[in-house]
């Protein structure tokens, strides 16, 4: 055992033909399972023989385990005393995970662990107090995220003969690791694996897809066959500057709905409307820093790229959306953005000077203010402008392609879009998640609205009820176990009410976010409502300091791909969906359970749990009004 040239601890033969790199978190229960169950078998079979070298890489996910970075920083202090000492400390942190996972400050526990292992405690405490390993941990987290990892444990299998690299995510069965390692040792490719980004001596990705988006510095008036440029106000556009219709998109580089629009809908719109010169598409910066704190840095960087040409801007724009997962979780995206800019071919010195000056930050702030002044508060949002009549129509959300086609075809025919009157009326009163646009079923995700929320019942029902719930809230539990079954039988199952659920885990319930993530992960496999019901039925069982084992037990009672569920439970994507719900509830809802009843383009709020009889009476009255007025 020892340390690689980059300082990462390893155990095994450094000259082994295969290296297995583990990205791990000391407080991740799946990492514990891998370390305690799978790793010993792999060491016995492949480590002792010298066939495989095992490398440890820090990847604490602080949004899931806030104190994990302290453990990783402490282990780096121990590593200063030697590789043997590091691995002893590593093993003890995993063995005693349940003893420190819920400590608000594990410093005393970590110091006692070092003392119990008879380490040099004076040197250990001096290192911890200096804080010199904290930045190293942050840098290593950023490196892992650059590889596209967002959950733990994650692995890179490296064939040291040809540098071929393959990724595997999750605490998989030992048999799968054996299959992959045997294939690599035989000079083959692991079954079902595809090559991935390799590791260089500097621990950075060896390649970035941005290189395929490089553009000719001398041809900045064209991008992928379309005219590009800037409006008089300085906004980038793609399509003919003389187009009869303009589509202004207010967007956020880290918004997953914006990514879907850009990657799925936009290519068809460009080919159908921009290619003929009928429509141009204008980009408007609208990063929501409250939801995506590092998004403004991407927008600032894109303006620095734009200073060198419109084609560079659109290439940079496409890469940021295409590789959103690679930089969405970075605490500091500066290095990633610089690397992307360099790959597409900009003058990197000019780019860095621009970024360092900070001159574009006020521009981004002003553009966000402009979007809010127009009434937008979510992304993506759109203004469709008839350049001949100056008529303007708003759309909100990553709507289906057909909705954009309907609007554009009408505008090009000199007509008012048929849905415009209804859309304008509702958009001015309700946020996207509650208006007629956001409540449309998502064709790509059955059982979910376009706003990303699970629903049950008829989406065309005259009355919509949106529930804000907390899985650890006793009143929510009482509502769902006592009143909801009657509501479902009386209204939802009869097609009279569309029932929508949004997460609102309160700070007073520490395990509620984990439960919400579990429901989201089950929802990814079409089992949201089944998990929703189980969580309320078994609240006392999983509302414990470490809820993950109980949540996994619940998942095993459902028809789920358990490996996929476990991987999801440890990743950032479902947590971001929960945070999105929290962000959307801001300034609207502050207690659970709360209900918003939607009809007539208006929302009516109802707070607190009620008896089934009382709730049914309220809903009957609201339903009568909804039928009379319409949604």
XYZ file of C-alpha atoms in Angstrom:
631
model
C 0.000 0.000 0.000
C 1.041 3.576 -0.555
C 0.080 6.736 -2.422
C -0.196 7.442 -6.138
C 1.795 10.281 -7.676
C -1.344 12.406 -7.204
C -1.518 11.604 -3.488
C -4.404 9.125 -3.565
C -4.088 6.145 -1.179
C -3.894 2.715 -2.780
C -3.797 -0.863 -1.614
C -2.382 -3.514 -3.932
C 0.440 -3.625 -6.468
C 1.060 -0.187 -8.037
C 2.222 -2.024 -11.184
C -0.943 -4.124 -11.450
C -2.427 -4.473 -14.952
C -5.778 -3.113 -13.724
C -6.640 -0.276 -11.354
C -10.007 0.051 -9.629
C -10.634 3.615 -8.459
C -13.407 4.104 -5.900
C -15.068 7.506 -5.362
C -16.586 7.223 -1.906
C -18.196 8.970 1.074
C -17.492 7.800 4.638
C -21.120 8.412 5.656
C -22.755 6.772 2.643
C -24.454 3.501 3.732
C -23.953 1.983 0.278
C -20.230 2.750 0.479
C -20.194 1.016 3.869
C -21.774 -2.061 2.347
C -19.219 -2.117 -0.469
C -16.315 -1.613 1.940
C -17.438 -4.207 4.474
C -18.855 -6.882 2.157
C -17.500 -6.587 -1.388
C -14.056 -5.088 -0.923
C -12.635 -7.902 1.274
C -13.571 -10.495 -1.356
C -11.998 -8.417 -4.147
C -8.793 -7.910 -2.162
C -8.484 -11.629 -1.510
C -9.098 -12.587 -5.133
C -7.334 -9.785 -7.006
C -5.269 -7.704 -4.586
C -3.050 -10.374 -3.070
C -2.254 -11.800 -6.516
C -1.084 -8.391 -7.726
C -3.645 -8.293 -10.538
C -5.580 -5.242 -9.345
C -4.620 -2.084 -7.498
C -7.381 -0.397 -5.467
C -7.314 3.403 -5.212
C -9.341 5.527 -2.789
C -10.737 8.909 -3.861
C -12.604 11.309 -1.600
C -16.155 12.140 -2.714
C -18.189 13.286 0.314
C -21.624 14.499 -0.782
C -22.294 17.200 1.781
C -25.887 17.882 0.721
C -26.708 14.339 1.862
C -24.116 13.982 4.637
C -23.151 17.469 5.900
C -20.380 16.286 8.235
C -18.782 13.775 5.869
C -16.199 16.329 4.603
C -14.823 16.550 8.173
C -14.173 12.828 8.143
C -12.432 13.030 4.791
C -10.308 16.003 5.862
C -9.350 14.108 9.025
C -8.390 11.010 7.031
C -6.055 13.132 4.903
C -4.419 14.338 8.115
C -3.947 10.704 9.104
C -2.550 9.975 5.630
C 0.287 12.384 6.421
C 1.432 9.778 8.956
C 1.520 6.963 6.410
C -0.489 4.668 4.153
C -0.940 1.955 6.785
C -2.309 4.526 9.204
C -4.657 5.891 6.545
C -6.214 2.517 5.769
C -6.652 1.752 9.484
C -8.459 5.058 9.963
C -10.478 4.485 6.763
C -11.673 1.085 7.963
C -12.572 2.394 11.417
C -14.610 5.313 10.022
C -16.701 2.901 7.994
C -17.028 0.356 10.832
C -18.276 3.047 13.213
C -20.419 4.917 10.680
C -23.518 4.677 12.875
C -21.621 6.266 15.792
C -20.790 9.524 14.039
C -23.249 9.863 11.141
C -25.694 11.945 13.199
C -23.187 14.047 15.159
C -23.539 17.751 14.422
C -19.784 18.089 14.985
C -17.774 14.847 14.794
C -14.434 16.519 15.653
C -14.211 14.884 19.091
C -15.132 11.471 17.698
C -12.524 11.747 14.933
C -9.832 12.780 17.427
C -10.737 9.868 19.713
C -10.583 7.468 16.759
C -7.073 8.694 15.956
C -6.088 8.190 19.603
C -7.616 4.701 19.742
C -5.497 3.729 16.732
C -2.407 5.018 18.585
C -1.637 7.635 15.966
C 0.435 10.743 16.626
C -2.436 12.770 18.072
C -0.404 15.961 18.368
C 0.377 15.912 14.645
C -3.210 14.920 13.861
C -4.727 17.773 15.876
C -2.271 20.294 14.421
C -3.240 19.234 10.901
C -6.977 19.350 11.609
C -6.749 22.775 13.270
C -4.723 24.157 10.353
C -7.526 23.250 7.942
C -4.979 22.513 5.234
C -6.734 19.370 4.032
C -10.175 20.985 3.696
C -9.408 22.513 0.308
C -7.935 19.230 -0.902
C -11.234 17.497 -0.146
C -13.189 20.220 -1.972
C -10.889 19.909 -4.981
C -11.330 16.143 -5.072
C -15.106 16.484 -4.947
C -14.891 18.882 -7.885
C -12.711 16.402 -9.781
C -15.227 13.601 -9.230
C -18.048 15.802 -10.448
C -16.068 16.676 -13.567
C -16.153 12.977 -14.398
C -19.953 13.141 -14.284
C -20.368 11.267 -10.991
C -23.181 12.459 -8.719
C -23.575 9.547 -6.323
C -21.522 7.159 -4.197
C -19.937 4.745 -4.450
C -18.789 5.249 -8.032
C -15.935 3.437 -9.728
C -13.506 3.701 -12.609
C -11.986 0.482 -13.946
C -8.708 1.270 -15.707
C -6.775 -1.101 -17.946
C -3.199 0.049 -17.398
C -2.037 -1.600 -20.630
C -4.083 0.598 -22.960
C -5.583 3.184 -20.530
C -9.119 2.077 -21.451
C -11.499 3.238 -18.724
C -15.015 2.117 -17.782
C -17.413 3.547 -15.197
C -19.634 1.665 -12.767
C -21.997 3.299 -10.287
C -23.430 1.872 -7.083
C -22.688 -0.829 -4.505
C -23.021 -3.619 -7.046
C -22.804 -7.337 -6.326
C -19.332 -8.842 -5.996
C -20.095 -11.064 -9.004
C -20.416 -8.003 -11.254
C -17.050 -6.660 -10.102
C -15.563 -10.091 -10.778
C -16.998 -10.160 -14.312
C -15.596 -6.730 -15.110
C -12.171 -7.369 -13.593
C -11.849 -10.795 -15.243
C -12.710 -9.283 -18.626
C -10.100 -6.538 -18.255
C -7.436 -8.976 -17.070
C -8.163 -11.088 -20.160
C -7.660 -8.047 -22.383
C -11.353 -7.670 -23.153
C -14.169 -5.232 -22.443
C -16.404 -5.629 -19.369
C -19.858 -6.948 -20.345
C -22.237 -4.093 -21.055
C -19.593 -1.422 -20.455
C -18.764 1.530 -22.683
C -15.493 3.498 -22.623
C -15.527 6.583 -20.396
C -13.356 9.557 -19.549
C -9.938 8.439 -18.391
C -7.673 9.632 -15.596
C -4.544 11.684 -16.211
C -1.731 12.230 -13.772
C -3.328 15.559 -12.935
C -6.592 13.790 -12.039
C -8.645 15.642 -14.628
C -10.729 14.287 -17.506
C -8.587 13.588 -20.546
C -11.294 14.623 -22.962
C -14.371 16.801 -22.979
C -17.133 16.609 -25.565
C -16.805 20.356 -26.070
C -14.029 19.670 -28.577
C -16.615 18.457 -31.081
C -18.284 21.878 -30.887
C -15.201 23.880 -31.844
C -15.901 26.575 -34.427
C -13.902 28.569 -36.953
C -12.839 31.858 -35.322
C -13.193 33.534 -38.731
C -16.821 32.402 -39.265
C -18.699 33.937 -36.354
C -21.812 34.773 -38.403
C -22.865 31.125 -38.808
C -23.312 28.157 -36.473
C -24.288 24.666 -37.654
C -25.646 26.130 -40.884
C -27.780 28.843 -39.257
C -27.136 32.597 -39.225
C -26.143 33.855 -35.771
C -25.499 37.263 -34.287
C -26.605 39.714 -31.626
C -29.658 41.948 -31.382
C -29.277 45.683 -30.849
C -29.645 45.028 -27.120
C -26.798 42.504 -27.230
C -28.835 39.313 -26.938
C -27.536 36.342 -28.969
C -29.838 35.038 -31.698
C -29.835 32.094 -34.091
C -31.838 32.244 -37.316
C -32.430 35.045 -39.790
C -32.233 38.533 -38.239
C -35.085 39.473 -40.600
C -37.383 36.657 -39.473
C -41.090 37.407 -39.214
C -41.324 35.870 -35.741
C -38.876 35.875 -32.834
C -38.876 33.471 -29.895
C -37.199 34.900 -26.793
C -36.184 32.214 -24.317
C -35.529 33.176 -20.692
C -33.378 30.328 -19.480
C -31.012 28.971 -16.825
C -28.054 26.778 -17.803
C -28.589 24.553 -14.739
C -32.364 24.181 -15.051
C -33.187 20.558 -16.043
C -36.375 21.664 -17.824
C -34.353 24.184 -19.847
C -31.945 21.392 -20.725
C -34.803 19.235 -21.975
C -36.134 22.071 -24.128
C -32.681 22.804 -25.550
C -31.725 19.201 -26.230
C -35.106 17.766 -27.271
C -37.404 20.489 -28.608
C -35.055 23.157 -29.935
C -33.389 21.067 -32.690
C -36.766 20.402 -34.343
C -37.816 24.041 -34.060
C -34.572 25.118 -35.698
C -34.928 22.682 -38.582
C -38.623 23.472 -39.184
C -38.656 27.240 -38.727
C -35.156 28.743 -38.627
C -33.916 26.881 -41.700
C -36.524 28.665 -43.825
C -35.728 32.048 -42.296
C -39.217 32.392 -40.818
C -38.296 32.389 -37.111
C -35.249 33.359 -35.100
C -34.531 32.338 -31.533
C -33.133 34.814 -29.025
C -31.331 33.818 -25.815
C -32.099 35.727 -22.607
C -30.117 35.084 -19.403
C -32.369 34.174 -16.471
C -30.342 32.142 -13.920
C -32.303 31.413 -10.740
C -29.536 31.708 -8.163
C -31.875 30.771 -5.330
C -32.323 27.352 -6.911
C -29.017 26.951 -8.781
C -26.409 29.012 -6.880
C -23.630 28.503 -9.430
C -25.733 29.099 -12.551
C -24.811 32.823 -12.703
C -21.153 31.854 -13.133
C -22.105 29.912 -16.274
C -24.049 32.875 -17.625
C -21.186 35.259 -16.845
C -18.784 32.922 -18.626
C -21.049 32.648 -21.668
C -21.070 36.442 -22.005
C -17.272 36.407 -21.938
C -17.344 33.816 -24.712
C -19.895 35.940 -26.588
C -17.403 38.818 -26.666
C -15.389 36.712 -29.113
C -18.280 35.932 -31.455
C -21.828 34.659 -31.786
C -20.807 31.226 -33.075
C -18.566 30.753 -30.048
C -21.483 31.720 -27.816
C -23.866 29.144 -29.305
C -21.248 26.391 -29.153
C -20.592 27.196 -25.489
C -24.353 27.352 -24.847
C -24.894 23.901 -26.354
C -22.071 22.298 -24.380
C -23.227 23.766 -21.059
C -26.674 22.255 -21.553
C -25.414 18.983 -23.014
C -23.017 18.429 -20.092
C -25.212 19.969 -17.403
C -24.676 17.037 -15.043
C -20.908 17.509 -15.181
C -20.963 20.948 -13.584
C -24.360 21.222 -11.860
C -22.978 20.118 -8.497
C -19.634 21.898 -8.567
C -19.132 24.344 -5.725
C -16.820 26.311 -7.994
C -17.333 25.790 -11.724
C -14.548 28.158 -12.810
C -12.141 25.436 -13.943
C -14.826 23.499 -15.812
C -16.068 26.594 -17.626
C -12.538 27.621 -18.580
C -11.807 24.142 -19.896
C -15.009 24.174 -21.945
C -14.223 27.597 -23.396
C -10.756 26.434 -24.378
C -12.115 23.301 -26.034
C -14.439 25.238 -28.340
C -11.515 27.360 -29.507
C -11.822 30.798 -27.912
C -8.828 32.987 -27.075
C -8.413 31.669 -23.545
C -6.343 34.614 -22.314
C -9.034 37.067 -23.379
C -11.663 34.833 -21.827
C -9.824 34.645 -18.499
C -9.286 38.409 -18.450
C -13.013 38.896 -18.963
C -13.986 36.439 -16.220
C -11.477 37.935 -13.782
C -12.788 41.442 -14.414
C -16.308 40.463 -13.347
C -17.711 42.968 -15.807
C -20.532 40.711 -16.959
C -21.998 39.982 -13.522
C -24.003 43.248 -13.442
C -25.271 42.507 -16.956
C -26.578 39.095 -15.872
C -28.190 40.616 -12.769
C -29.871 43.273 -14.913
C -31.188 40.652 -17.331
C -32.660 38.627 -14.477
C -34.373 41.793 -13.246
C -35.728 42.391 -16.760
C -37.189 38.885 -16.845
C -38.851 39.346 -13.478
C -40.230 42.726 -14.561
C -41.941 40.904 -17.433
C -43.656 38.659 -14.894
C -41.485 35.554 -15.285
C -40.402 33.648 -12.177
C -39.483 30.244 -13.571
C -37.503 28.693 -16.394
C -37.734 28.164 -19.240
C -40.095 31.019 -20.098
C -40.747 32.366 -23.577
C -42.005 35.422 -25.413
C -43.167 34.840 -28.990
C -43.136 38.102 -30.939
C -44.809 38.800 -34.275
C -42.241 41.210 -35.725
C -44.765 42.562 -38.248
C -47.488 43.493 -35.744
C -45.377 43.609 -32.537
C -47.913 41.333 -30.822
C -46.356 39.382 -27.941
C -47.450 36.036 -26.466
C -46.011 34.372 -23.363
C -45.390 30.682 -22.788
C -43.966 29.134 -19.633
C -42.265 25.778 -19.188
C -40.628 23.039 -21.254
C -43.812 22.540 -23.235
C -44.356 19.828 -25.856
C -43.088 20.515 -29.356
C -46.680 20.600 -30.604
C -47.500 23.631 -28.455
C -44.655 25.644 -29.987
C -45.615 24.492 -33.474
C -49.230 25.549 -32.885
C -48.194 29.033 -31.786
C -45.596 29.536 -34.505
C -47.831 28.260 -37.300
C -50.595 30.636 -36.216
C -48.265 33.631 -35.980
C -46.736 32.920 -39.388
C -50.262 32.727 -40.818
C -51.030 36.141 -39.364
C -53.407 34.705 -36.782
C -53.632 34.733 -33.012
C -52.590 31.397 -31.450
C -55.789 29.582 -30.451
C -54.564 28.890 -26.915
C -53.187 32.389 -26.327
C -56.168 33.946 -24.552
C -56.440 31.102 -22.067
C -52.675 30.994 -21.574
C -52.393 34.733 -20.913
C -55.220 34.674 -18.375
C -53.855 31.727 -16.432
C -50.164 32.625 -16.586
C -50.843 36.003 -14.993
C -52.585 34.400 -12.004
C -50.812 31.134 -11.316
C -47.220 29.860 -11.294
C -46.209 27.276 -13.873
C -46.670 24.297 -11.555
C -50.300 25.332 -10.980
C -51.417 26.713 -14.333
C -52.884 25.005 -17.380
C -49.479 24.710 -19.031
C -47.630 23.115 -16.124
C -50.441 20.701 -15.270
C -50.353 19.074 -18.717
C -49.230 15.412 -18.454
C -45.602 14.909 -19.417
C -45.607 12.606 -22.477
C -42.094 11.424 -21.627
C -42.836 10.650 -17.968
C -46.214 8.992 -17.383
C -47.908 10.039 -14.166
C -46.097 13.376 -13.964
C -47.019 16.873 -15.045
C -44.841 18.992 -17.296
C -43.892 20.922 -14.159
C -42.367 17.686 -12.858
C -44.928 16.754 -10.185
C -46.614 13.346 -9.689
C -50.378 13.241 -10.063
C -53.253 10.786 -9.876
C -56.728 11.040 -11.320
C -57.947 12.498 -14.588
C -55.718 15.367 -15.817
C -58.833 16.826 -17.467
C -60.835 16.836 -14.219
C -62.699 20.086 -13.474
C -60.873 20.544 -10.142
C -57.155 20.255 -9.379
C -55.869 19.879 -5.823
C -52.153 20.352 -5.209
C -50.964 18.942 -1.895
C -47.786 20.184 -0.220
C -46.660 17.407 2.088
C -43.873 16.315 4.423
C -43.464 12.563 4.848
C -42.369 12.996 8.490
C -45.205 15.376 9.395
C -47.738 13.699 11.772
C -50.599 15.817 10.420
C -49.688 14.793 6.860
C -49.624 11.183 7.979
C -53.064 11.545 9.561
C -54.445 13.145 6.405
C -53.051 10.485 4.102
C -54.059 7.510 6.245
C -57.490 8.731 7.362
C -58.876 11.267 4.875
C -57.108 10.586 1.583
C -58.576 7.099 0.955
C -62.099 8.549 1.136
C -61.110 11.490 -1.070
C -59.634 9.128 -3.652
C -62.692 6.903 -3.692
C -65.168 9.800 -3.808
C -63.449 12.178 -6.223
C -60.098 11.104 -7.668
C -61.090 7.639 -8.847
C -64.310 9.070 -10.317
C -62.406 11.508 -12.541
C -63.624 14.621 -10.692
C -60.293 15.686 -9.180
C -56.719 15.650 -10.436
C -54.558 15.265 -7.286
C -50.968 16.543 -7.446
C -48.239 16.125 -4.815
C -45.364 18.499 -4.095
C -42.627 17.973 -1.507
C -42.264 20.405 1.368
C -39.930 18.751 3.925
C -39.713 21.041 6.952
C -36.509 21.767 8.870
C -38.093 20.340 12.018
C -38.184 16.891 10.399
C -34.567 15.867 9.667
C -35.386 12.601 7.887
C -38.107 14.077 5.649
C -35.733 14.996 2.777
C -34.414 11.418 2.613
C -37.970 10.091 2.456
C -38.854 12.589 -0.268
C -35.828 11.449 -2.263
C -36.916 7.822 -1.828
C -40.363 8.669 -3.197
C -38.788 10.461 -6.165
C -36.557 7.456 -6.868
C -39.531 5.102 -6.714
C -41.364 7.489 -9.019
C -38.598 7.123 -11.580
C -39.755 3.515 -11.872
C -43.479 4.302 -11.858
C -44.025 3.571 -8.164
C -44.318 7.038 -6.623
C -47.780 6.646 -5.100
C -46.994 3.163 -3.805
C -43.883 4.459 -2.020
C -45.816 7.558 -0.890
C -48.353 5.321 0.842
C -45.686 3.089 2.399
C -43.780 6.055 3.806
C -46.809 7.325 5.688
C -47.786 3.832 6.873
C -44.302 3.139 8.273
C -43.250 6.604 9.446
C -42.131 5.384 12.886
C -39.886 2.762 11.302
C -37.836 4.992 8.981
C -37.846 8.254 10.998
C -34.593 7.250 12.706
C -31.114 8.850 12.703
C -30.029 6.783 9.687
C -33.161 6.193 7.562
C -31.489 4.713 4.480
C -31.566 1.022 5.544
C -35.282 1.279 6.325
C -35.974 3.091 3.059
C -34.174 0.314 1.203
C -36.270 -2.244 3.064
C -39.437 -0.457 1.960
C -38.190 -0.400 -1.618
C -37.714 -4.169 -1.565
C -41.445 -4.570 -0.951
C -42.183 -2.832 -4.265
C -41.592 -4.100 -7.827
C -38.474 -1.970 -8.305
C -35.074 -2.532 -9.849
C -33.290 -2.440 -6.496
C -29.873 -1.610 -7.906
C -31.311 1.332 -9.827
C -33.180 2.497 -6.729
C -30.075 2.347 -4.535
C -28.031 4.288 -7.069
C -30.764 6.911 -7.302
C -31.060 7.207 -3.516
C -27.422 8.266 -3.264
C -27.455 10.715 -6.180
C -28.147 14.433 -6.498
C -30.830 14.343 -9.207
C -33.820 13.379 -7.005
C -32.645 15.735 -4.276
C -32.673 18.589 -6.778
C -36.299 17.803 -7.610
C -37.155 18.044 -3.911
C -35.278 21.342 -3.644
C -37.192 22.596 -6.687
C -40.455 21.953 -4.843
C -39.117 23.835 -1.817
C -38.113 26.744 -4.024
C -41.521 26.841 -5.702
C -43.310 26.815 -2.342
C -41.333 29.847 -1.215
C -43.590 32.783 -0.266
C -46.663 30.625 -1.020
C -46.795 27.741 1.470
C -45.090 27.499 4.862
C -46.822 24.621 6.653
C -47.871 21.034 5.995
C -50.171 19.675 4.942
C -51.389 22.515 2.744
C -53.611 22.264 -0.299
C -54.144 24.550 -3.277
C -57.433 24.035 -5.130
C -57.269 25.182 -8.754
C -60.183 26.185 -10.989
C -61.247 29.247 -12.917
C -57.605 30.248 -13.327
C -57.342 30.865 -9.578
C -55.828 29.048 -6.618
C -57.564 28.714 -3.255
C -55.462 27.622 -0.281
C -56.539 25.252 2.477
C -54.241 24.503 5.419
C -54.078 21.636 7.875
C -55.447 18.111 8.183
C -59.197 17.565 8.487
C -61.485 14.640 9.002
C -62.560 12.784 5.893
C -66.124 14.044 6.372
C -65.064 17.701 6.609
C -62.677 17.450 3.663
C -65.294 15.799 1.466
C -67.754 18.580 2.267
C -65.198 21.239 1.311
C -64.309 19.477 -1.925
C -67.953 19.016 -2.898
C -68.486 22.770 -2.635
C -65.312 23.536 -4.576
C -66.164 20.953 -7.223
C -69.594 22.490 -7.822
C -67.974 25.880 -8.396
C -65.295 24.360 -10.623
C -67.895 22.657 -12.824
C -69.825 25.909 -13.119
C -66.825 28.169 -13.797
C -64.446 25.757 -15.531
C -60.728 25.268 -15.015
